[in-house]
Coordinates of C-alpha atoms in Angstrom, one line a residue:
X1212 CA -24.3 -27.6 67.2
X1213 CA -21.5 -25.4 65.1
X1214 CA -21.9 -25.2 61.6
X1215 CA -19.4 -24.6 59.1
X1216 CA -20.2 -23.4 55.3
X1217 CA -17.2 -24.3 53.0
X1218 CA -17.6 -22.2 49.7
X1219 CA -15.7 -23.1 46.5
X1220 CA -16.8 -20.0 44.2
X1221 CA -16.0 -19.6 40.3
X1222 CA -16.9 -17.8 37.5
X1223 CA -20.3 -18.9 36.7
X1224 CA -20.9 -21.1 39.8
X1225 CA -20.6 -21.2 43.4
X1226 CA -20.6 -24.7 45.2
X1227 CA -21.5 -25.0 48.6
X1228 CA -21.1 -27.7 51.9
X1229 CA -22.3 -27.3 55.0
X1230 CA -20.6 -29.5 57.7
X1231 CA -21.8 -29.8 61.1
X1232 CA -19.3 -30.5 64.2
X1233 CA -19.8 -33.3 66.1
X1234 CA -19.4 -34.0 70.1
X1235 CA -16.8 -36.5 68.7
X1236 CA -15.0 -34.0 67.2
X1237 CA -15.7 -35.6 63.4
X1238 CA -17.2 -33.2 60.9
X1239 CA -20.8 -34.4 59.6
X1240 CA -22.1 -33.3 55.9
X1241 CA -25.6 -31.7 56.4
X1242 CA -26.1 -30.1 52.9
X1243 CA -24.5 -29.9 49.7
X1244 CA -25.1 -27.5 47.0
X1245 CA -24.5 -24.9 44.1
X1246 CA -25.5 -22.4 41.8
X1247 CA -24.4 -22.2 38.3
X1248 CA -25.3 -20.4 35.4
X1249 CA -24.9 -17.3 37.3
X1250 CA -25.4 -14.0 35.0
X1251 CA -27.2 -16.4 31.9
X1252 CA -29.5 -19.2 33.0
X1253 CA -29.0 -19.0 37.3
X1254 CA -29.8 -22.1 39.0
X1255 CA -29.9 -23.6 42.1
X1256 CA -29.9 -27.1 43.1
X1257 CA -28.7 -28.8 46.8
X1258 CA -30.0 -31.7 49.1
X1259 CA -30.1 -32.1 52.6
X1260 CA -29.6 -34.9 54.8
X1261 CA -33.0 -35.4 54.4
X1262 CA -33.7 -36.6 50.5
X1263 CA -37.6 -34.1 51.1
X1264 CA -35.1 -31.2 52.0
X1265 CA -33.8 -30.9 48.3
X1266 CA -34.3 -28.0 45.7
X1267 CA -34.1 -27.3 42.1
X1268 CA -34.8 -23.8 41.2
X1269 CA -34.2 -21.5 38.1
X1270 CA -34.1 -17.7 38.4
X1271 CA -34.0 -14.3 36.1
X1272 CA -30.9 -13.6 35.2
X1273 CA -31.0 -10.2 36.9
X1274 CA -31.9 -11.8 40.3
X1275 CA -28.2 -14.2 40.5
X1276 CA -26.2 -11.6 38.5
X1277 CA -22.6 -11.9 40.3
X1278 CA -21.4 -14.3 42.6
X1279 CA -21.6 -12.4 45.8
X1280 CA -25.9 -12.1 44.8
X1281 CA -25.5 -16.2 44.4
X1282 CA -24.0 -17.0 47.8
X1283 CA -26.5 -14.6 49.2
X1284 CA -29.2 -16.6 47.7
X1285 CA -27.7 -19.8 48.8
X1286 CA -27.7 -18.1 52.6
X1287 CA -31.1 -17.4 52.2
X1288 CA -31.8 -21.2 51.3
X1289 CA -30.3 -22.9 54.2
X1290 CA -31.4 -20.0 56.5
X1291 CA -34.9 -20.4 55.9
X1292 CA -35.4 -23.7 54.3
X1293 CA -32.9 -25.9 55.7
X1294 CA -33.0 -23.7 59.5
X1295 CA -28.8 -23.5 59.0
X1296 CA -27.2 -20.2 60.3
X1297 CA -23.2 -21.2 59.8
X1298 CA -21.0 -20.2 63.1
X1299 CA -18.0 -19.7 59.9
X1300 CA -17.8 -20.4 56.5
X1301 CA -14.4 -22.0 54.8
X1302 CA -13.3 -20.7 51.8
X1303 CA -11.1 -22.1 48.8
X1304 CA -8.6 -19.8 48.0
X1305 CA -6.4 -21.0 44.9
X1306 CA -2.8 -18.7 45.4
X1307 CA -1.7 -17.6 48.8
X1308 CA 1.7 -16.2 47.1
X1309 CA 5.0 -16.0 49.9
X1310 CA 3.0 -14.6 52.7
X1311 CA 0.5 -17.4 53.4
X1312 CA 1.6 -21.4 54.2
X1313 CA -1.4 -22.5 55.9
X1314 CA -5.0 -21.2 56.2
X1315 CA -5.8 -18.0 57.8
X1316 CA -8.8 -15.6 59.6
X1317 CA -9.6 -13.0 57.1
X1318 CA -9.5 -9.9 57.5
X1319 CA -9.5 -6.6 55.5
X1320 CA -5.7 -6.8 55.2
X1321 CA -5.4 -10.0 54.9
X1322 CA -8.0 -9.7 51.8
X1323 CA -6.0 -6.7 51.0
X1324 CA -2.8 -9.2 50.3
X1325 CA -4.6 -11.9 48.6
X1326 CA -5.6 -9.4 45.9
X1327 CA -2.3 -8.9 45.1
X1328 CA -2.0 -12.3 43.5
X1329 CA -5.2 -12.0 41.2
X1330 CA -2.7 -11.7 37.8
X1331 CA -1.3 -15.3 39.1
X1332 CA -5.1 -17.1 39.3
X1333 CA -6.8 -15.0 36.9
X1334 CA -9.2 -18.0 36.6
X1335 CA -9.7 -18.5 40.0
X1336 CA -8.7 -15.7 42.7
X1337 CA -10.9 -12.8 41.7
X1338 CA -14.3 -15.1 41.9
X1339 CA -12.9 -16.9 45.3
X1340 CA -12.2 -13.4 47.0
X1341 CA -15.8 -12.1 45.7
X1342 CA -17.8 -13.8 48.2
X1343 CA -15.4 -13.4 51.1
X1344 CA -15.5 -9.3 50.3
X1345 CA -19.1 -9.5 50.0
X1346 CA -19.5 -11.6 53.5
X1347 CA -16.8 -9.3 55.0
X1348 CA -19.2 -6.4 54.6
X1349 CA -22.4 -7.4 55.1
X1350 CA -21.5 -9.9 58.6
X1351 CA -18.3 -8.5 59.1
X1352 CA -18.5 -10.4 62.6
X1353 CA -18.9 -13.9 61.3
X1354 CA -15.5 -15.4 60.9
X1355 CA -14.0 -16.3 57.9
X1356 CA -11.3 -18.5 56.9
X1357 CA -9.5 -18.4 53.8
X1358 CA -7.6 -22.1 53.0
X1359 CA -5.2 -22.1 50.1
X1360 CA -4.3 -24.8 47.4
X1361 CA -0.5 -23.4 47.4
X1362 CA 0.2 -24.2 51.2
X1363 CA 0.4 -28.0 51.4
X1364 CA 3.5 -27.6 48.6
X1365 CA 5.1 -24.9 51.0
X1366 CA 7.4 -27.5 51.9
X1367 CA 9.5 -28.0 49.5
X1368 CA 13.2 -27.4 49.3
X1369 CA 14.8 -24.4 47.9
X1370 CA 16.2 -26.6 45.0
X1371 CA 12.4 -27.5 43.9
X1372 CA 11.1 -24.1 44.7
X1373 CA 13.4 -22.1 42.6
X1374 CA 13.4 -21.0 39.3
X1375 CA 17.3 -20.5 37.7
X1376 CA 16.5 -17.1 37.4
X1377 CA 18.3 -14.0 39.9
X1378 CA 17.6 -14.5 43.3
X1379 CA 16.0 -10.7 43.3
X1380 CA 12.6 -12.2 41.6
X1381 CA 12.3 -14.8 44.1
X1382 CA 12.5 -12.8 47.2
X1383 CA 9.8 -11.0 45.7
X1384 CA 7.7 -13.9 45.2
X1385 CA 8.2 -15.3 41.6
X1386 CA 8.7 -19.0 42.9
X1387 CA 7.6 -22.7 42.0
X1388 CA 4.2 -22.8 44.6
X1389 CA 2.0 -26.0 43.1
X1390 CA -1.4 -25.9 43.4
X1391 CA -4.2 -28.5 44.0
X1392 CA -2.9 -28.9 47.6
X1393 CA -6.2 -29.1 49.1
X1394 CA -6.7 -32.3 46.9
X1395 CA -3.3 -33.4 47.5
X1396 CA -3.6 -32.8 51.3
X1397 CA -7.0 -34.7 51.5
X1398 CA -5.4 -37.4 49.6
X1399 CA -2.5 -37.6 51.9
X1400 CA -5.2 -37.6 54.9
X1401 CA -6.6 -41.1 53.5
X1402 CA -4.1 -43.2 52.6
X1403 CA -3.4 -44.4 56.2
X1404 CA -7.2 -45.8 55.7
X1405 CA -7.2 -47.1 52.1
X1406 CA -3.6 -48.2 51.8
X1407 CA -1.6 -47.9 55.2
X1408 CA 1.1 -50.2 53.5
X1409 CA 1.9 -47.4 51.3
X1410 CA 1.0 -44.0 53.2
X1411 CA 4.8 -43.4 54.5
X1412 CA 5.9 -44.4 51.1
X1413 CA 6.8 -42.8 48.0
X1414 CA 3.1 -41.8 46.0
X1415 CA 2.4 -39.9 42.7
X1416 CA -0.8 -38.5 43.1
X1417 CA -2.6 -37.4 39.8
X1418 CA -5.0 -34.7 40.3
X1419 CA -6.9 -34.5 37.3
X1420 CA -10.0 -33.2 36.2
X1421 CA -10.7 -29.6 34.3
X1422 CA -7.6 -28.5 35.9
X1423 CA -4.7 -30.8 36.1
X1424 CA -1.7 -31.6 38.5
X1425 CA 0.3 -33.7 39.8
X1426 CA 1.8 -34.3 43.0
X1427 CA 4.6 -36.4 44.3
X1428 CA 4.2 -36.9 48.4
X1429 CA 6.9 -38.5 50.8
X1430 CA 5.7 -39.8 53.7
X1431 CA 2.2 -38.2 53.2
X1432 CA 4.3 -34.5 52.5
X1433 CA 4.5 -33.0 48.9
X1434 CA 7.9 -32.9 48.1
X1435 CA 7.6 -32.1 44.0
X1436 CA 4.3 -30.5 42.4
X1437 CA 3.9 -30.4 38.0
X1438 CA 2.6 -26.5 38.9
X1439 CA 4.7 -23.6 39.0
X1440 CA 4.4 -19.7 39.7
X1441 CA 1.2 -20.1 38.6
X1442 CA -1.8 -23.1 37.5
X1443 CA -0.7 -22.8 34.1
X1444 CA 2.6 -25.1 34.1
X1445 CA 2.8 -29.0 34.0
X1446 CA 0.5 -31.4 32.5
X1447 CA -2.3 -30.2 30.0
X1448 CA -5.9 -29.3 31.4
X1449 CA -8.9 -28.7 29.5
X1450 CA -7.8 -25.0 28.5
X1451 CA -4.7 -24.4 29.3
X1452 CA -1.8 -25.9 27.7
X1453 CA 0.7 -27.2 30.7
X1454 CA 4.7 -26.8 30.2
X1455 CA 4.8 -25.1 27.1
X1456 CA 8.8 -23.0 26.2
X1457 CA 8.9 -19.7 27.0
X1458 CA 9.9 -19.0 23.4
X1459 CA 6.8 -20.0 22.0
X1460 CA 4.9 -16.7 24.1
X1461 CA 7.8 -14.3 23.1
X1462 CA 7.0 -15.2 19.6
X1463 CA 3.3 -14.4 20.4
X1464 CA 4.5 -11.1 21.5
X1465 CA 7.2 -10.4 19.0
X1466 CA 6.3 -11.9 16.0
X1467 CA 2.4 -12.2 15.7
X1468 CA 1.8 -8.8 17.2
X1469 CA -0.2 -10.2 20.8
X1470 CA -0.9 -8.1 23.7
X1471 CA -0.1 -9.5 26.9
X1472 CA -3.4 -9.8 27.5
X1473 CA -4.4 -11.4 24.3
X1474 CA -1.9 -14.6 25.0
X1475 CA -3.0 -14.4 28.6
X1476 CA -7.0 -15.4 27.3
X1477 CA -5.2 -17.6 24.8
X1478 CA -3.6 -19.8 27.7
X1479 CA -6.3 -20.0 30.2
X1480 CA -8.9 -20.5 27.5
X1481 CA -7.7 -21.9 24.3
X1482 CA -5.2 -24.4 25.4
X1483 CA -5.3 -27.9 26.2
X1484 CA -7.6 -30.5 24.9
X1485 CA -9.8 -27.6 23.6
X1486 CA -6.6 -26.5 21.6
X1487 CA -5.7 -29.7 20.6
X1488 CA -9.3 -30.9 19.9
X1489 CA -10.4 -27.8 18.6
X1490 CA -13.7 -29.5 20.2
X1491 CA -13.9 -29.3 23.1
X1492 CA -12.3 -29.6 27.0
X1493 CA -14.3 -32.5 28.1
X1494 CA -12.8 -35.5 28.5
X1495 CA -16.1 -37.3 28.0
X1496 CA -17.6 -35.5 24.9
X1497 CA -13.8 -36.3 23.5
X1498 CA -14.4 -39.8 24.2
X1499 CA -17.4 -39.8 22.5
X1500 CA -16.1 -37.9 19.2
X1501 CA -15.0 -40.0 16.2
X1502 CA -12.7 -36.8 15.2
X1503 CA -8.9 -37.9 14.8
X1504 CA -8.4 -34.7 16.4
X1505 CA -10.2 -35.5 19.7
X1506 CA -7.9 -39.1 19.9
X1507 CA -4.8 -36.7 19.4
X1508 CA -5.9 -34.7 22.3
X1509 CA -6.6 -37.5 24.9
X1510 CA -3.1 -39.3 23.3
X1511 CA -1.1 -36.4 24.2
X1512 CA -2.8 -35.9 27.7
X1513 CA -2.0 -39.2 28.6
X1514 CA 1.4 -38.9 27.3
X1515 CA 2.7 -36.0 28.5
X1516 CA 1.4 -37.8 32.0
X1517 CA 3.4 -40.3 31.4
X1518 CA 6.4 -37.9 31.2
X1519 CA 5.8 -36.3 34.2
X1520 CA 5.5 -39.4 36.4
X1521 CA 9.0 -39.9 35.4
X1522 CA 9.9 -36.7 36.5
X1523 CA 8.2 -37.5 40.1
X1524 CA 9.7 -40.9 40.5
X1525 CA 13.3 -38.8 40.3
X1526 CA 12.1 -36.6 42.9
X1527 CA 11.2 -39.2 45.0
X1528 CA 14.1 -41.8 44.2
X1529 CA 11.2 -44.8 43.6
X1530 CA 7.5 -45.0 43.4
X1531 CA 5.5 -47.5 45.8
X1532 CA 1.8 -46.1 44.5
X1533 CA 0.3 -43.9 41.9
X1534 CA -3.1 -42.8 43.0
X1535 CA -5.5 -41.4 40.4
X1536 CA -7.9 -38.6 41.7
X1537 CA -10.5 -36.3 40.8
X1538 CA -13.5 -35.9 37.9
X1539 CA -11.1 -37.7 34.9
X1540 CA -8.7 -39.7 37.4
X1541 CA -11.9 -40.8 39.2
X1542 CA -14.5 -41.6 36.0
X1543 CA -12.3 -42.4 32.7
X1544 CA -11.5 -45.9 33.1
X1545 CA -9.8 -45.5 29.6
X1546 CA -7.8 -42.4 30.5
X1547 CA -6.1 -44.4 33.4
X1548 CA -5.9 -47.3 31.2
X1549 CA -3.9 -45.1 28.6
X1550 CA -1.7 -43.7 31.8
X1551 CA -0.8 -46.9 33.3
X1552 CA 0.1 -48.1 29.8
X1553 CA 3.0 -45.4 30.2
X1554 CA 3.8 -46.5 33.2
X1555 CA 4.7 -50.0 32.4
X1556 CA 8.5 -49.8 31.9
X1557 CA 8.1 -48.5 35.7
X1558 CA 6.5 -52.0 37.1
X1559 CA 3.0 -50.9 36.3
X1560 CA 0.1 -53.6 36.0
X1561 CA -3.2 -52.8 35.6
X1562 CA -5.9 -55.0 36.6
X1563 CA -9.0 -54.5 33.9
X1564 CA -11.5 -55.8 35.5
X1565 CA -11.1 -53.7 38.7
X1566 CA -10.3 -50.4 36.6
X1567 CA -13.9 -51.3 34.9
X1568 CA -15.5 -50.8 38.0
X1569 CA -13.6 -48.0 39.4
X1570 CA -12.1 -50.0 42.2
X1571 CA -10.3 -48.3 45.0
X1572 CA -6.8 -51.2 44.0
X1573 CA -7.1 -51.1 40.1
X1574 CA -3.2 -53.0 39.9
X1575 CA -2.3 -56.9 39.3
X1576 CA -1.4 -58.7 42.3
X1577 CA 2.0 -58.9 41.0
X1578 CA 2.6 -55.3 39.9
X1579 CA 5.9 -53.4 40.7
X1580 CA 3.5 -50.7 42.7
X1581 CA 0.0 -50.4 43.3
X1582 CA -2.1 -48.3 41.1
X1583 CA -5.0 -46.4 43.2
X1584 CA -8.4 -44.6 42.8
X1585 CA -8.7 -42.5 45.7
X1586 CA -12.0 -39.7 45.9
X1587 CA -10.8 -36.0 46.6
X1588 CA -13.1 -34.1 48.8
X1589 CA -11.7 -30.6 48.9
X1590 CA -14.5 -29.2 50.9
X1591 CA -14.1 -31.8 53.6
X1592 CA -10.6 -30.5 53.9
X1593 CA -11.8 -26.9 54.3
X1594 CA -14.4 -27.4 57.1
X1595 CA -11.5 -29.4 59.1
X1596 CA -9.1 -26.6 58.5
X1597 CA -11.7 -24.0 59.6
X1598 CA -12.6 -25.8 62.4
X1599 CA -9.0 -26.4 63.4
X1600 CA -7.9 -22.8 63.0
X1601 CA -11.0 -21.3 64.9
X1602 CA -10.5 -24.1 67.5
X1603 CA -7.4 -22.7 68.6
X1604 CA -7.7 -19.6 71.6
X1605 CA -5.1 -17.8 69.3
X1606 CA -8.0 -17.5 66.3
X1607 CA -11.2 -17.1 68.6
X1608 CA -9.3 -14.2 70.3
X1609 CA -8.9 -12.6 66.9
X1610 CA -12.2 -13.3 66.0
X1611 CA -13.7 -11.6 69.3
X1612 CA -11.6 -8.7 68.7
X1613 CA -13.1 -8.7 65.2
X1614 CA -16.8 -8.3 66.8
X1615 CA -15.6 -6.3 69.3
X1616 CA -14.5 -3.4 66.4
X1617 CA -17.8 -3.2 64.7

């Protein structure tokens, strides 16, 4: 039976799924896992199928220093605990830039391109690309498939993908891309299932957990994202700040003497809720603060929101569903109370009883459109584009040829 590993690395943490193909042509989850802590206080923790196949193990520091040491542990885990050797492994990669609309084999130039947009997903590219660099040289005939959260917005029409800037930048790349696709795409994939009334309709869907977008899809296709050029535009997140004017970082620069790379660090980590708060960027330990400040920050999340739903509905000339999605949009009953609050003068009527329980319908019978709580699953996504893409004689010939060179 073929396996696929789907690996969603960051920072400090790798998370792992490992999907197994069935005769029916459905993907199966066998395991689930991660490692976090990686460099301080490693540890890993993943379950099998099986609740006896579980682990929860700590290491030296030294032992799970970098990321490419942590997915190396994690292969040794399901290679000789849970008896899993992966045929492929998926990878989420956050920017794809101009060149790449849909996911892609790697190889060493392909990995060569994607480097070039590390300045855009500081946050997020350099950690994604270590463990496909690290796999690339140590199995360099085990195919790899690289999916990105910037091709399902690819779509979009020149007037939502430009910026009113000369038309030089943008044929070199400097171009509205969205992100969260994967999410959005996933979402897209289910709504036949949960709400086939609506699926060809007009949806907002609100991505929103650490990082935070949101989406608007026509006929299950994204149309209009919150997200720019890069993941720092649009709604707040937990540490960066969302649309902020372009004034504000020239007076950084100008005025307060910043580097570059001194208001950089102060936008991908000093933004947001934690910026507002000055507490912190969890939605949860906000909730839980009696701090004026931490209100403020969830207030102005919700708000700004609000805005942008307005912004969406243009795009899409109506709403017929807003679908809430991810860790917040998934969990905080009172952050979607707060967001359907602002959309009321749209028709919005929330049901409180069935937002209590996290309901998959959270609207009043009688509201103007339904309100939604859809689960992402990202890695899902990833193993179905993997197997799709290595599925095709086009991607197994490219992969033989990759063998056949080393």
């Amino acid at each position: 039976m073929d396996t696929i590993l789907v690996v969603n690395a960051g920072s400090s943490s790798v998370k792992f799924q490992v999907y197994a193909a069935q005769s029916s042509g459905e993907l199966a989850r066998k395991v689930k896992g991660q490692i976090d802590g990686i460099g301080s206080r490693p540890r890993l923790r993943g379950s099998g199928t099986d609740a006896t196949q579980s682990i929860d193990r700590e290491f030296r520091p030294e032992e799970i220093a970098d990321v490419p040491a942590a997915l190396h542990t994690a292969a040794a885990w399901l290679r000789d605990e849970q008896l899993i050797n992966p045929t492929a492994i998926g990878h989420r990669v956050v920017h794809g830039g101009p060149d790449f609309d849909r996911p892609v084999l790697v190889t060493t130039e392909v990995l060569a391109r994607l480097e070039r947009y590390v300045s855009l997903a500081p946050l997020h590219q350099p950690h994604n690309l270590a463990p496909i660099r690290s796999i690339l040289a140590r199995s360099p005939d085990l195919p790899q498939v690289a999916c990105f959260d910037t091709a399902f917005h690819r779509g979009h029409s020149a007037v939502s993908d430009h910026y009113a800037i000369p038309e030089r930048f943008y044929a070199e790349g400097v171009r509205r891309y969205g992100f969260h696709g994967l999410s959005y795409e996933y979402i897209a994939s289910r709504l036949p299932q949960v709400a086939p009334e609506i699926a060809s309709g007009r949806v907002i869907v609100a991505h929103l957990g650490s990082g935070a977008s949101m989406c608007a899809l026509a006929s299950g296709r994204s149309v209009e994202s919150t997200m720019g050029f890069t993941a720092l535009d649009g709604i707040p997140m937990g540490t960066r700040p969302g649309q902020i004017d372009p004034g504000v970082l020239l007076y950084l620069i100008e005025q307060k003497g910043m580097s570059a790379a001194a208001v950089a660090d102060l936008l991908y980590r000093d933004c947001g809720l934690k910026g507002l708060s000055g507490i912190s960027n969890d939605v949860r330990e906000l909730q839980g603060s009696k701090d004026l400040r931490a209100n403020f920050a969830l207030d102005y999340f919700c708000y700004r929101i609000g805005l942008y739903a307005g912004m969406l509905a243009a795009a899409l000339d109506g709403i017929d569903a807003f679908v809430f999605t991810a860790g917040i949009g998934e969990n905080s009953a009172s952050v979607r109370a707060q967001i359907a609050a602002r959309l009321a003068w749209l028709g919005a009527k929330l049901d409180l009883a069935s937002n209590a329980v996290h309901a998959a319908l959270i609207s009043q019978p009688d509201s103007r459109f339904g309100l939604y709580v859809i689960p992402t699953d990202e890695e899902l996504m990833i193993a179905r584009h993997t197997l799709a893409l290595l599925s095709t004689s086009g991607a197994q010939s490219c992969a033989l040829e990759k063998r056949d060179r080393h």
